[in-house]
Each structure stands twice: as structure tokens, then as C-alpha cells.
Short mmCIF file of C-alpha atoms and ligand atoms in Angstrom, two decimals:
data_model
loop_
_atom_site.label_atom_id
_atom_site.label_comp_id
_atom_site.label_asym_id
_atom_site.label_seq_id
_atom_site.Cartn_x
_atom_site.Cartn_y
_atom_site.Cartn_z
CA MET A 1 -71.57 -5.63 48.31
CA ASP A 2 -70.33 -6.15 51.30
CA GLY A 3 -67.69 -8.07 49.75
CA ILE A 4 -66.54 -5.45 47.40
CA ALA A 5 -65.82 -3.04 50.48
CA ASP A 6 -63.76 -6.19 52.27
CA LEU A 7 -61.90 -6.30 49.02
CA ARG A 8 -61.04 -2.77 49.37
CA ASP A 9 -59.92 -2.74 52.30
CA ARG A 10 -57.83 -5.81 51.74
CA TYR A 11 -56.17 -4.61 49.29
CA LEU A 12 -55.59 -1.16 50.19
CA ASN A 13 -53.71 -2.70 53.54
CA GLU A 14 -51.86 -4.36 51.40
CA ILE A 15 -50.87 -1.64 48.71
CA GLY A 16 -50.25 0.14 52.19
CA GLY A 17 -47.86 -2.26 53.21
CA ALA A 18 -45.99 -2.55 50.87
CA ALA A 19 -42.23 -2.28 51.46
CA ASP A 20 -40.84 -1.97 47.79
CA GLU A 21 -42.17 -1.45 43.84
CA ALA A 22 -41.88 -5.76 43.36
CA THR A 23 -44.02 -6.29 46.12
CA LEU A 24 -46.33 -3.45 45.51
CA GLU A 25 -46.45 -5.35 41.53
CA ASN A 26 -47.17 -8.26 42.90
CA VAL A 27 -50.00 -7.11 45.24
CA ARG A 28 -51.45 -5.26 41.54
CA LEU A 29 -51.44 -8.55 39.55
CA ALA A 30 -53.68 -10.39 42.31
CA ALA A 31 -56.25 -7.62 42.21
CA LEU A 32 -56.47 -6.18 38.79
CA GLY A 33 -54.03 -8.47 36.91
CA LYS A 34 -55.71 -10.73 33.68
CA LYS A 35 -56.81 -13.53 36.37
CA GLY A 36 -56.61 -11.03 39.48
CA GLU A 37 -59.76 -10.97 41.78
CA VAL A 38 -61.29 -7.92 40.32
CA SER A 39 -61.01 -8.58 37.59
CA LEU A 40 -62.50 -11.78 37.78
CA LEU A 41 -65.55 -10.09 39.06
CA MET A 42 -65.73 -7.99 36.97
CA ARG A 43 -65.70 -10.29 34.07
CA SER A 44 -68.76 -12.41 36.35
CA LEU A 45 -70.89 -9.37 35.68
CA GLY A 46 -71.93 -10.35 32.65
CA LYS A 47 -73.76 -13.77 34.31
CA MET A 48 -75.51 -11.33 36.40
CA SER A 49 -79.19 -9.96 35.70
CA PRO A 50 -79.34 -6.81 34.56
CA GLU A 51 -80.86 -5.93 38.28
CA GLU A 52 -77.80 -6.63 39.97
CA ARG A 53 -75.68 -5.50 37.11
CA LYS A 54 -77.01 -2.13 37.97
CA THR A 55 -75.17 -2.14 41.57
CA ALA A 56 -72.39 -4.37 40.74
CA GLY A 57 -70.70 -2.47 38.03
CA PRO A 58 -70.23 0.65 39.16
CA ALA A 59 -69.29 -0.53 42.62
CA LEU A 60 -66.74 -2.58 40.85
CA ASN A 61 -65.42 0.18 38.69
CA ALA A 62 -65.16 2.45 42.00
CA LEU A 63 -63.48 -0.64 43.62
CA LYS A 64 -61.09 -0.50 40.23
CA ASN A 65 -60.54 3.34 40.45
CA THR A 66 -59.46 2.87 43.88
CA LEU A 67 -57.05 0.33 43.83
CA ASN A 68 -55.29 1.70 40.57
CA ASP A 69 -55.21 5.12 42.30
CA ALA A 70 -54.04 3.73 45.86
CA ILE A 71 -51.29 1.95 43.61
CA THR A 72 -49.84 4.94 41.38
CA GLU A 73 -49.26 6.71 44.58
CA ALA A 74 -47.77 3.92 46.53
CA LYS A 75 -45.60 3.42 43.32
CA ASP A 76 -44.26 7.54 43.53
CA ARG A 77 -44.11 7.05 47.34
CA LEU A 78 -41.72 4.22 46.93
CA ALA A 79 -39.60 5.63 44.07
CA ALA A 80 -39.39 8.48 45.65
CA ALA A 81 -37.96 6.65 48.77
CA ALA A 82 -35.95 4.43 46.54
CA LEU A 83 -34.35 7.84 45.32
CA ASP A 84 -33.89 9.34 48.28
CA ALA A 85 -32.16 5.76 49.84
CA ARG A 86 -29.69 6.31 46.67
CA LEU A 87 -28.86 9.71 47.35
CA ALA A 88 -28.15 8.97 51.04
CA THR A 89 -25.48 6.35 50.21
CA GLU A 90 -24.14 7.37 46.79
CA TRP A 91 -22.94 10.38 47.53
CA ALA A 92 -20.08 12.17 45.97
CA ASP A 93 -17.68 14.20 47.76
CA VAL A 94 -17.20 16.62 45.43
CA THR A 95 -14.61 18.89 47.46
CA LEU A 96 -12.18 15.68 47.30
CA GLY A 97 -9.28 16.70 45.41
CA ALA A 98 -8.27 15.02 42.12
CA ARG A 99 -7.16 11.75 42.03
CA PRO A 100 -2.95 12.49 41.19
CA SER A 101 -2.04 11.67 37.56
CA ARG A 102 1.76 10.12 36.60
CA GLN A 103 3.16 13.18 34.43
CA GLY A 104 6.35 12.52 32.46
CA SER A 105 9.01 15.13 32.45
CA VAL A 106 10.93 16.62 29.92
CA HIS A 107 14.69 15.18 29.91
CA PRO A 108 17.42 16.75 30.57
CA ILE A 109 19.09 16.05 27.27
CA SER A 110 15.72 17.20 25.29
CA GLN A 111 15.52 20.55 27.70
CA VAL A 112 19.45 21.47 26.84
CA THR A 113 19.27 20.73 23.40
CA GLU A 114 16.11 22.98 23.43
CA GLU A 115 18.08 25.58 25.00
CA VAL A 116 21.18 25.81 23.09
CA THR A 117 18.53 25.85 20.19
CA THR A 118 17.01 28.65 21.62
CA ILE A 119 20.04 30.59 22.39
CA PHE A 120 21.74 29.86 18.80
CA ALA A 121 18.65 31.02 16.72
CA ASP A 122 18.77 34.71 18.92
CA LEU A 123 22.34 34.10 16.99
CA GLY A 124 20.94 33.93 13.91
CA PHE A 125 21.79 30.15 13.28
CA SER A 126 18.84 27.28 11.80
CA VAL A 127 18.88 24.12 13.14
CA ALA A 128 20.44 21.27 10.25
CA GLU A 129 19.95 17.78 10.39
CA GLY A 130 21.96 14.86 8.80
CA PRO A 131 21.49 10.59 9.33
CA GLN A 132 22.84 8.79 12.35
CA ILE A 133 23.83 6.01 9.60
CA GLU A 134 26.60 7.80 7.45
CA THR A 135 28.29 6.69 4.64
CA ASP A 136 32.21 6.35 5.28
CA PHE A 137 32.50 9.45 3.18
CA TYR A 138 30.69 11.59 4.56
CA ASN A 139 31.81 10.67 8.26
CA PHE A 140 35.52 10.73 7.29
CA ASP A 141 36.76 11.29 4.00
CA ALA A 142 34.67 15.06 3.29
CA LEU A 143 36.45 15.85 6.45
CA ASN A 144 39.97 15.58 5.59
CA ILE A 145 40.15 11.99 7.45
CA SER A 146 42.09 9.71 5.15
CA PRO A 147 41.45 5.97 5.87
CA GLU A 148 44.86 5.39 7.49
CA HIS A 149 44.47 8.77 10.14
CA PRO A 150 44.09 7.70 13.66
CA ALA A 151 41.44 9.51 14.07
CA ARG A 152 39.56 6.89 12.22
CA GLN A 153 40.79 4.24 14.99
CA GLU A 154 40.28 6.71 17.70
CA MET A 155 36.85 7.25 17.79
CA ASP A 156 36.23 3.44 17.70
CA THR A 157 33.65 3.65 15.29
CA PHE A 158 30.37 0.97 14.97
CA TYR A 159 30.63 -0.31 11.45
CA MET A 160 27.58 -1.13 9.95
CA ALA A 161 27.52 -5.25 8.04
CA ARG A 162 28.14 -4.35 4.43
CA ALA A 163 25.59 -6.02 1.59
CA GLU A 164 26.86 -9.53 1.07
CA GLY A 165 29.65 -10.25 -1.54
CA SER A 166 30.25 -6.02 -1.13
CA ASN A 167 33.83 -4.62 -1.59
CA ALA A 168 32.63 -1.05 -0.44
CA ALA A 169 33.44 0.99 2.71
CA PRO A 170 31.05 0.12 5.19
CA ASN A 171 28.21 2.63 6.66
CA VAL A 172 29.05 3.42 10.16
CA LEU A 173 26.98 5.16 12.99
CA ARG A 174 28.29 8.34 12.65
CA THR A 175 30.83 9.73 15.06
CA HIS A 176 30.36 13.11 15.45
CA THR A 177 27.84 15.41 14.10
CA SER A 178 30.67 17.00 11.76
CA PRO A 179 29.44 15.47 8.65
CA VAL A 180 26.11 17.41 8.98
CA GLN A 181 28.37 20.21 7.79
CA ILE A 182 29.14 18.64 4.25
CA ARG A 183 25.47 17.73 3.98
CA HIS A 184 24.07 20.96 4.78
CA LEU A 185 26.72 22.65 2.61
CA GLU A 186 26.16 20.71 -0.40
CA ALA A 187 22.35 20.90 0.04
CA HIS A 188 21.67 24.83 0.61
CA GLY A 189 25.26 25.96 -0.07
CA THR A 190 26.70 29.65 1.28
CA PRO A 191 26.62 31.53 3.02
CA CYS A 192 25.60 29.75 6.25
CA ARG A 193 24.94 29.69 9.39
CA VAL A 194 23.74 25.96 11.27
CA ILE A 195 23.68 24.03 14.53
CA ALA A 196 22.86 20.36 14.01
CA PRO A 197 22.17 18.58 17.40
CA GLY A 198 21.65 15.19 17.52
CA ARG A 199 22.75 11.64 18.37
CA VAL A 200 26.49 10.12 18.15
CA TYR A 201 28.09 6.89 18.74
CA ARG A 202 31.14 5.09 19.73
CA SER A 203 32.09 2.37 21.12
CA ASP A 204 33.14 3.01 24.67
CA TYR A 205 31.48 3.13 27.95
CA ASP A 206 32.21 4.46 31.81
CA GLN A 207 31.92 7.53 34.07
CA THR A 208 32.43 9.75 31.14
CA HIS A 209 31.65 7.46 28.41
CA THR A 210 28.50 6.27 27.12
CA PRO A 211 28.15 4.48 23.42
CA MET A 212 25.25 6.73 22.32
CA PHE A 213 25.96 10.13 23.15
CA HIS A 214 24.79 13.91 21.69
CA GLN A 215 26.84 16.74 19.93
CA ILE A 216 25.56 19.95 18.76
CA GLU A 217 27.89 20.60 15.45
CA GLY A 218 27.93 24.90 15.10
CA LEU A 219 29.01 26.58 11.31
CA ALA A 220 29.55 29.88 9.60
CA ILE A 221 30.64 30.20 6.47
CA ASP A 222 29.97 33.50 4.68
CA ARG A 223 33.31 35.80 3.03
CA ASP A 224 35.10 37.24 5.81
CA ILE A 225 34.26 35.06 8.98
CA ASN A 226 37.11 34.49 11.47
CA MET A 227 38.27 33.14 14.68
CA ALA A 228 37.18 36.52 16.18
CA ASN A 229 33.48 35.65 15.64
CA LEU A 230 33.82 32.43 16.80
CA LYS A 231 34.92 33.29 20.07
CA TRP A 232 32.48 35.98 20.60
CA VAL A 233 29.69 33.91 19.07
CA LEU A 234 31.04 31.45 21.79
CA GLU A 235 31.17 33.53 24.90
CA GLU A 236 27.88 35.48 24.06
CA PHE A 237 26.42 31.52 24.30
CA PHE A 238 27.96 30.50 27.41
CA SER A 239 26.78 33.19 29.00
CA ALA A 240 23.23 33.24 27.73
CA PHE A 241 23.61 28.79 28.62
CA PHE A 242 24.67 29.39 32.22
CA GLY A 243 23.45 32.57 33.17
CA THR A 244 25.97 34.08 33.99
CA SER A 245 29.20 36.16 31.98
CA VAL A 246 31.52 33.11 31.23
CA LYS A 247 35.01 33.74 30.01
CA THR A 248 36.41 31.43 27.72
CA ARG A 249 40.22 30.29 26.77
CA PHE A 250 40.88 29.16 23.46
CA ARG A 251 43.72 26.16 23.03
CA SER A 252 45.96 25.40 19.83
CA SER A 253 44.93 21.94 18.91
CA TYR A 254 44.66 19.51 16.00
CA PHE A 255 41.41 18.35 14.32
CA PRO A 256 41.80 17.10 10.58
CA PHE A 257 38.94 19.37 9.26
CA THR A 258 40.01 22.45 11.04
CA GLU A 259 42.64 24.97 10.61
CA PRO A 260 44.02 26.92 12.75
CA SER A 261 41.96 24.33 15.52
CA ALA A 262 41.24 25.50 19.25
CA GLU A 263 39.84 23.47 21.82
CA VAL A 264 38.13 25.73 24.26
CA ASP A 265 38.09 26.06 27.70
CA ILE A 266 34.85 27.80 29.71
CA GLN A 267 36.38 29.46 32.98
CA CYS A 268 34.87 27.46 36.14
CA GLU A 269 35.53 27.28 40.10
CA TRP A 270 35.70 23.42 42.14
CA VAL A 271 33.61 24.31 45.39
CA ASP A 272 33.42 20.97 47.77
CA GLY A 273 33.93 19.34 44.71
CA GLN A 274 31.00 21.25 42.63
CA VAL A 275 32.22 22.88 39.76
CA ARG A 276 30.69 26.51 39.65
CA VAL A 277 31.00 27.96 35.43
CA GLY A 278 31.46 31.46 35.30
CA GLN A 279 33.19 32.44 37.85
CA GLY A 280 37.16 31.19 39.38
CA ASP A 281 40.36 30.73 37.33
CA ASP A 282 40.49 26.63 36.74
CA TRP A 283 39.21 25.62 32.80
CA LEU A 284 36.53 23.00 31.89
CA GLU A 285 37.49 21.44 28.06
CA VAL A 286 33.64 22.09 26.80
CA LEU A 287 34.57 22.26 22.88
CA GLY A 288 36.58 21.72 19.62
CA SER A 289 36.55 24.69 16.97
CA GLY A 290 38.73 26.18 14.26
CA MET A 291 38.22 27.73 10.77
CA VAL A 292 36.77 24.57 8.35
CA HIS A 293 39.81 23.30 6.36
CA PRO A 294 40.37 24.52 2.80
CA LYS A 295 39.88 20.72 1.68
CA VAL A 296 36.52 20.65 3.46
CA LEU A 297 34.89 23.48 1.92
CA LYS A 298 36.31 21.93 -1.36
CA ALA A 299 34.34 18.30 -0.48
CA ALA A 300 31.49 19.88 0.34
CA GLY A 301 31.67 21.43 -3.39
CA VAL A 302 32.81 25.45 -2.16
CA ASP A 303 35.19 27.71 -3.33
CA PRO A 304 37.76 27.73 -0.18
CA ASN A 305 39.14 31.06 -2.05
CA GLU A 306 36.17 32.86 -1.88
CA TRP A 307 34.35 31.62 1.37
CA GLN A 308 35.69 30.74 4.86
CA GLY A 309 34.30 30.10 8.60
CA PHE A 310 34.04 28.46 11.48
CA ALA A 311 33.18 25.08 12.81
CA PHE A 312 32.61 24.08 16.68
CA GLY A 313 31.48 20.78 17.87
CA MET A 314 29.91 20.43 21.81
CA GLY A 315 28.78 17.16 23.84
CA ILE A 316 25.42 18.50 24.72
CA ASP A 317 25.14 15.73 27.74
CA ARG A 318 28.18 17.17 29.15
CA ILE A 319 27.18 21.00 28.90
CA ALA A 320 24.09 19.32 30.26
CA MET A 321 25.92 17.44 33.65
CA LEU A 322 27.36 21.21 34.18
CA LYS A 323 24.50 22.88 33.93
CA TYR A 324 22.44 21.26 36.23
CA GLY A 325 24.58 19.83 38.22
CA ILE A 326 24.82 15.80 36.67
CA PRO A 327 27.25 13.59 38.06
CA ASP A 328 27.44 10.50 36.02
CA LEU A 329 26.27 10.67 32.45
CA ARG A 330 25.63 6.86 32.16
CA ALA A 331 21.97 7.30 34.60
CA PHE A 332 21.08 9.80 31.53
CA PHE A 333 20.14 6.48 29.00
CA ASP A 334 19.18 4.02 32.41
CA SER A 335 15.34 4.94 32.26
CA ASP A 336 15.43 5.05 36.03
CA LEU A 337 11.94 6.40 36.83
CA ARG A 338 13.54 8.00 40.10
CA TRP A 339 16.06 9.96 38.15
CA LEU A 340 13.84 11.30 35.36
CA ARG A 341 11.76 13.12 38.23
CA HIS A 342 14.71 14.18 40.05
CA TYR A 343 16.47 15.52 36.69
CA GLY A 344 13.64 16.30 34.67
CA PHE A 345 11.69 19.33 33.46
CA GLY A 346 7.94 20.30 33.34
CA ALA A 347 6.69 20.50 29.90
CA LEU A 348 6.51 24.46 30.64
CA ASP A 349 9.11 24.90 32.49
CA VAL A 350 10.70 28.17 30.36
CA PRO A 351 14.46 27.35 30.56
CA THR A 352 16.65 29.68 32.50
CA LEU A 353 18.43 31.78 29.91
CA ARG A 354 20.12 34.79 30.45
CA GLY A 355 18.38 37.46 28.50
CA GLY A 356 19.67 40.11 25.36
CA VAL A 357 21.96 38.00 23.25
N1 DAH B 1 33.97 16.44 15.40
C1 DAH B 1 34.68 16.44 16.62
C2 DAH B 1 34.60 14.98 17.54
O1 DAH B 1 33.63 14.78 17.60
C3 DAH B 1 34.03 17.63 17.47
C4 DAH B 1 34.93 19.13 16.59
C5 DAH B 1 36.03 19.31 16.78
C6 DAH B 1 33.95 19.54 15.48
C7 DAH B 1 36.43 20.77 16.02
C8 DAH B 1 34.16 20.57 14.79
C9 DAH B 1 35.33 21.24 14.91
O2 DAH B 1 33.29 21.34 13.80
O3 DAH B 1 35.80 22.17 14.17
O4 DAH B 1 35.59 15.06 18.51
#
């Protein structure tokens, strides 16, 4: 059967020349598919005489096997070549650095609040909290600020809207963290040592004032706490916070909720327009403080004949500006990414505190 030899040579040629798997599949269908040339020949075996079939049968079977083997081999070859081609083009350079991902930063207010809290925790103070929308009673009355007291006007209070027809004193956005003193004493009684960091609000806006800012309140009540304890605690605090020994100066002052009252300055020096805390003989005012007024203790349900103690209130934003050399308070709240990247802290930054408090 010369025809079979021709068929074999032709198809082996085509199989060998197929440049890709699709062409190879077409060759396979043309030869061995249902209507392929070899398949049709095999079907014609039935019409042959037994004599003819004897030689044609094995020859066709052999042809079929030869072509099948050649196709399988060609398939493997083409698949390997295709893989080589992909490997050659689709390579990855595993030595490249990772793509930089945008990282957030810790806002200086958060960082400083954390630092202050850590230092006072070492001094035995825990953290108390109160609401930012406060009642007239807690923000003013309980702190011995009567309705006609000038402090109410001085604080440029934001008042909340009242329910229609209500004659009650409107709630306020708390103007200071001092109301937390009352709330804490009411809830937990005496003795106490707490600080209360948080947001406060006053209608004021310039380089050193924003309508929202942050304070930290301190309160220590026991049977025999005095001003000397206050001075020691504050000096320990400032020295730890600024990382250098810091002197304080107490100036006699007036607050309705303390008696006696003192404004506290920290030692500093101005060098080329920059302030350096803890050296020189200038002073910078940083907080208000005093011995808690007996009327305030009474308002919080504490007997002033048995208990006494100190309180202080300090601007967090202000001490953050001092420690980290930030010139404008308003920038704290502008959400300018360049500012945040410059002054922000990494999540794992360890605060620069002086140890050993
Ligand atoms: N609440 C005062 C203010 O916002 C600060 C203050 C002064 C707080 C004296 C105190 C204090 O606890 O004893 O201006």
C-alpha cells in the first residue's frame, strides 16, 4: 500500500512543521478526526475483501499509531517551547525593592497626650474622661462660676441649641476639662489622683487660639495634699516631658474653682527667636492651678473639712508646640499632609521622655 506510506510521510511532515498547538490540532483532525483521512480509510476496511483487509488493517493501525505518537511528541515539544517563551518574557526581578506604600503618622497632639499620660501614670495618676457636650452645671456652676461671673463671658462659650420651648440653661461645648473633676469625684469619690485629657472649645481664632483645642486636667484629692505636692508633681512632670530639669515659678492668680490659685511658668530662654525650655532665666506661662475650692468639693459631694487637694489645667497643644518647635497652632488642625509628614510621629516612635520619674 503505497498510499499509506505517502499519507504517513505527508502527515509526519505537517506534524513536524506545525508551529503552534492550534495548527497541530488542525493536522490531527485532518488525519485522525471523525472525518479525517486516516479514519475514513479505516472505515473503508469493512468494504474490503478479507484478503485485502489482512494487509491493509495492520498497515492502517500502524499508521494511526505512528501519527498519534508523532502528535503527542509534537504537543510536548510545542508546550515546552510555549513555556520557554513565557518564561523568557514574563520574568520577575525578585531583587527589586517593594513598592513604597503610603504611611500615616501619629499626630503630635496624640503623641503628646500619650507622653503626658505615660508620665502621670508613673506618678500614680489614672485617666478620667468626660463628655465634650457639657451641662451648664458641670462646666460652670459646680466649678463655682456663677451665672454673672465674668469667666462665663471670657471663655467665649459655644452654646448648644435648646429644645423648643425649654427655659433650662443650654448645654455648652465644654470650655475646659475642669468639669471632669466634678464628674470623677461624683462617680469615684475620694481619695483620687487623675488626669483628664481632651478637647475643649472656645470661640476664638488667631495664631495662638483655635475654636477647638486640647487641655489636660489634673486632680489629686486626699486628706493632706498641699501646694508643695503640686509643685513637686509639676516639676517632675515638666522635667520628664522636656527631657531636662525644668524649674517652675508659681505666680499668685485667681480662678473661681481654686483657692489659693497660681499660674505656673516654666523656666526658658530665647535663642534666635527659638524657645529653649529648662535653661536661662525667662519664664513661660503654661498652666493654671491651685488648691480645689471648698465649694467645688461640696458641689461634687466631697466634705471639704475632711478632704483637700490640688488641681491644674494645661494646654496640650501649647506644650506640644514648645517641645517640638511647632510655630503656629492653627496648622495643627489644617490636615495638611506635608505638615503631618513633617511633624507627625511613626507608630513605633518611642517618646523622648526622661526616665526615672
Ligand atoms: N480651667 C482653666 C482654664 O481652662 C484652667 C485651670 C486653672 C484648671 C486652674 C484648673 C485650675 O484645674 O486649678 O482656663
